[in-house]
Amino acid sequence: MKFNYSIFIFNLLILQHLSTLCLSQDFDFFYFVQQWPGAYCDTKRQHCCYPETGRPAADFGIHGLWPNYKDGSYPSNCDPDSVFDRTQISEVLSSMDKHWPSLSCPSSNGLRFWSHEWEKHGTCSESELDQKEYFEAAIKLKEKANLLKVLNSAGIEANDEMYSLESVKNAIEEGIGFTPGIECNRDSAGNAQLYQVYLCVDTSGSEFIKCPILPRTKCASTIQFPKF
């Protein structure tokens, strides 16, 4: 009986160790993804609803901060016990409303969106950032990038005009220092639109880096920057 009990304890310790490794698994970098609301709302596939706080500013909004591997794969839903806790973002709630609005329908206060992002992606970065730090890091990255200012400074404005994809990439690379990934969608007229911008960030969630791998996205050589 004593021997069997010892084996049980040993196996339990092994399982606990493996569980800890799973929950704190390493990742190679983050994708910091921002979306243009004008493209989100002006697409043949969906319509949008403004948040309960009202129409967002005409600016890029955060979609997410996503842990990734260098081979292009990514972890997800790493810790089912780590649920979204609104009290963790109480100090930055107004910034969340401003920089990370939800445009999905029906209109909401953003909590469901943020909960999804934390539980699917944020839990996979707990080896580096706790929940409060995760959301604060995303907001700081948004302010640091200032994508709209970068594009406007290069003469690229959200005026429904068409711009070459290369000019958009070059403007962002010039302003931030690294080549971005660009994702497009299409409006009801079939125009390719600037939809999402992917920037790569180190595992601390604080510094932009050269992307180990760019996301596989499709865009036309000329894309529209729609009004919002």
Coordinates of C-alpha atoms in Angstrom, one line a residue:
M1 CA 0.0 0.0 0.0
K2 CA 2.8 2.4 0.8
F3 CA 4.5 1.7 -2.5
N4 CA 1.2 2.3 -4.4
Y5 CA 0.6 5.6 -2.6
S6 CA 4.1 6.8 -3.5
I7 CA 3.5 6.0 -7.2
F8 CA 0.2 7.9 -7.0
I9 CA 1.9 11.0 -5.5
F10 CA 4.7 10.8 -8.1
N11 CA 2.3 10.6 -11.0
L12 CA 0.3 13.4 -9.6
L13 CA 3.4 15.6 -9.4
I14 CA 4.2 14.7 -13.0
L15 CA 0.7 15.7 -14.1
Q16 CA 0.9 19.0 -12.2
H17 CA 4.2 19.8 -13.9
L18 CA 2.9 19.0 -17.4
S19 CA -0.1 21.1 -16.7
T20 CA 2.0 24.1 -15.6
L21 CA 4.1 23.7 -18.8
C22 CA 0.9 23.7 -20.9
L23 CA -0.5 26.8 -19.3
S24 CA 2.7 28.8 -19.5
Q25 CA 3.9 27.5 -22.9
D26 CA 6.3 29.7 -24.7
F27 CA 5.5 31.6 -27.9
D28 CA 7.8 33.4 -30.3
F29 CA 6.2 36.8 -30.8
F30 CA 2.9 38.6 -30.9
Y31 CA 0.8 39.8 -33.8
F32 CA -0.6 43.2 -32.9
V33 CA -3.7 43.5 -35.1
Q34 CA -5.5 46.8 -35.8
Q35 CA -8.6 47.2 -38.0
W36 CA -10.0 50.1 -39.9
P37 CA -13.7 50.7 -38.9
G38 CA -14.6 52.1 -42.3
A39 CA -13.6 48.8 -43.9
Y40 CA -15.3 46.7 -41.2
C41 CA -18.6 48.5 -41.7
D42 CA -18.4 48.8 -45.4
T43 CA -18.2 45.2 -46.6
K44 CA -20.5 42.9 -48.6
R45 CA -20.2 40.2 -45.9
Q46 CA -21.3 42.0 -42.8
H47 CA -22.6 45.2 -41.3
C48 CA -21.6 46.9 -38.1
C49 CA -23.2 48.2 -34.9
Y50 CA -21.6 51.1 -32.9
P51 CA -20.8 50.4 -29.3
E52 CA -23.1 51.5 -26.5
T53 CA -20.7 54.4 -25.9
G54 CA -21.5 55.7 -29.3
R55 CA -19.8 56.0 -32.7
P56 CA -16.0 55.4 -32.4
A57 CA -13.5 57.9 -33.6
A58 CA -12.3 57.6 -37.2
D59 CA -9.2 55.8 -36.2
F60 CA -7.8 52.3 -36.3
G61 CA -9.1 50.1 -33.5
I62 CA -7.4 47.2 -31.8
H63 CA -8.5 43.8 -32.9
G64 CA -6.1 41.8 -30.7
L65 CA -2.7 41.0 -29.4
W66 CA -2.1 37.4 -30.5
P67 CA 0.8 35.1 -29.4
N68 CA 2.3 33.3 -32.4
Y69 CA 4.9 30.8 -33.4
K70 CA 7.6 31.4 -36.1
D71 CA 6.1 28.6 -38.3
G72 CA 2.9 30.6 -38.6
S73 CA 0.9 28.5 -36.2
Y74 CA -0.5 29.8 -32.9
P75 CA -1.6 28.6 -29.5
S76 CA -5.2 29.3 -28.3
N77 CA -7.4 28.9 -25.3
C78 CA -4.4 28.0 -23.1
D79 CA -5.9 28.3 -19.7
P80 CA -9.7 27.6 -19.2
D81 CA -9.4 28.6 -15.6
S82 CA -8.2 32.1 -16.4
V83 CA -11.5 33.8 -17.2
F84 CA -11.9 37.5 -18.2
D85 CA -12.2 39.7 -15.1
R86 CA -13.5 43.2 -15.7
T87 CA -12.0 44.5 -12.5
Q88 CA -8.5 43.9 -14.1
I89 CA -9.1 46.6 -16.6
S90 CA -11.0 49.0 -14.4
E91 CA -8.1 51.5 -14.5
V92 CA -8.0 51.5 -18.3
L93 CA -11.7 51.1 -19.2
S94 CA -12.1 54.5 -20.8
S95 CA -9.0 53.7 -22.9
M96 CA -10.4 50.4 -23.9
D97 CA -13.6 52.0 -25.0
K98 CA -11.6 54.4 -27.1
H99 CA -8.9 52.2 -28.6
W100 CA -10.5 48.7 -28.6
P101 CA -14.2 49.2 -29.6
S102 CA -16.5 46.4 -30.6
L103 CA -18.3 46.9 -33.9
S104 CA -20.1 43.6 -34.0
C105 CA -23.9 43.4 -33.8
P106 CA -25.8 43.7 -31.6
S107 CA -24.4 46.9 -30.0
S108 CA -22.5 46.1 -26.9
N109 CA -20.2 47.5 -24.1
G110 CA -17.2 45.6 -25.5
L111 CA -16.9 43.1 -22.6
R112 CA -17.8 40.1 -24.7
F113 CA -15.2 41.1 -27.3
W114 CA -12.5 41.6 -24.7
S115 CA -13.4 38.4 -23.0
H116 CA -13.0 36.5 -26.2
E117 CA -9.6 38.1 -26.9
W118 CA -8.3 37.3 -23.5
E119 CA -9.5 33.8 -23.2
K120 CA -8.5 32.8 -26.8
H121 CA -5.2 34.7 -27.1
G122 CA -4.3 36.4 -23.9
T123 CA -4.2 33.2 -21.8
C124 CA -1.5 32.0 -24.1
S125 CA 0.8 34.8 -23.0
E126 CA 0.4 34.4 -19.3
S127 CA 4.1 33.4 -19.0
E128 CA 4.8 37.0 -19.9
L129 CA 1.8 39.1 -19.1
D130 CA -1.0 38.8 -16.6
Q131 CA -4.5 40.0 -17.6
K132 CA -4.0 43.6 -16.6
E133 CA -0.6 43.8 -18.2
Y134 CA -2.0 42.2 -21.4
F135 CA -4.6 44.9 -22.0
E136 CA -2.4 47.7 -20.9
A137 CA 0.3 46.5 -23.4
A138 CA -2.1 46.5 -26.3
I139 CA -3.2 50.1 -25.5
K140 CA 0.4 51.3 -25.3
L141 CA 1.2 49.6 -28.6
K142 CA -1.8 51.3 -30.2
E143 CA -0.7 54.7 -29.0
K144 CA 2.9 54.0 -30.0
A145 CA 2.1 52.9 -33.5
N146 CA -0.4 55.8 -34.3
L147 CA -1.1 54.2 -37.6
L148 CA -3.5 56.8 -38.9
K149 CA -1.0 59.6 -38.3
V150 CA 1.7 57.5 -40.0
L151 CA -0.5 57.1 -43.1
N152 CA -1.8 60.6 -43.2
S153 CA 1.8 61.9 -43.0
A154 CA 2.5 60.0 -46.2
G155 CA -0.5 61.5 -47.9
I156 CA -2.7 58.4 -47.5
E157 CA -6.1 59.4 -46.1
A158 CA -9.4 57.7 -45.5
N159 CA -11.2 59.5 -48.3
D160 CA -12.4 56.5 -50.4
E161 CA -9.5 57.0 -52.7
M162 CA -7.4 54.2 -54.2
Y163 CA -3.8 53.7 -53.1
S164 CA -1.1 51.3 -54.2
L165 CA -0.6 48.5 -51.7
E166 CA 3.1 49.1 -51.8
S167 CA 2.6 52.8 -50.9
V168 CA 0.6 51.7 -47.8
K169 CA 3.2 49.2 -46.7
N170 CA 6.1 51.6 -47.4
A171 CA 4.4 54.4 -45.3
I172 CA 3.9 52.1 -42.3
E173 CA 7.5 50.7 -42.6
E174 CA 8.8 54.2 -42.8
G175 CA 6.8 55.4 -39.8
I176 CA 7.2 52.3 -37.5
G177 CA 10.4 50.7 -38.8
F178 CA 9.2 47.3 -39.9
T179 CA 7.2 45.8 -42.8
P180 CA 3.6 45.2 -41.8
G181 CA 1.1 42.6 -42.9
I182 CA -1.9 44.0 -44.7
E183 CA -5.3 42.3 -44.8
C184 CA -8.0 43.5 -47.2
N185 CA -11.7 42.9 -47.5
R186 CA -14.2 43.8 -50.3
D187 CA -17.1 46.2 -50.3
S188 CA -20.4 45.6 -52.1
A189 CA -18.8 47.0 -55.3
G190 CA -16.0 44.6 -55.2
N191 CA -13.3 47.1 -54.2
A192 CA -10.4 45.7 -52.2
Q193 CA -10.2 47.8 -49.0
L194 CA -7.6 48.4 -46.3
Y195 CA -9.0 46.3 -43.5
Q196 CA -6.4 45.1 -41.0
V197 CA -2.7 45.9 -40.3
Y198 CA -0.5 43.3 -38.6
L199 CA 2.6 44.4 -36.7
C200 CA 4.9 42.1 -34.9
V201 CA 5.9 42.6 -31.3
D202 CA 8.4 40.9 -29.0
T203 CA 7.2 38.5 -26.2
S204 CA 7.3 41.3 -23.6
G205 CA 4.5 43.0 -25.5
S206 CA 6.4 46.3 -25.6
E207 CA 8.6 46.6 -28.7
F208 CA 7.8 46.3 -32.4
I209 CA 10.1 43.8 -34.2
K210 CA 10.7 42.4 -37.7
C211 CA 8.0 39.8 -38.4
P212 CA 9.4 36.3 -38.2
I213 CA 6.6 35.4 -40.6
L214 CA 3.9 37.6 -42.2
P215 CA 0.3 36.5 -42.2
R216 CA -1.0 35.0 -45.4
T217 CA -3.4 37.5 -46.7
K218 CA -4.8 38.6 -50.1
C219 CA -4.9 42.1 -51.3
A220 CA -5.1 43.7 -54.8
S221 CA -2.2 45.8 -55.9
T222 CA -4.4 48.9 -55.5
I223 CA -6.7 49.2 -52.5
Q224 CA -9.2 51.7 -51.2
F225 CA -9.0 53.5 -47.9
P226 CA -12.7 53.9 -47.1
K227 CA -14.2 56.8 -45.2
F228 CA -15.6 56.3 -41.7

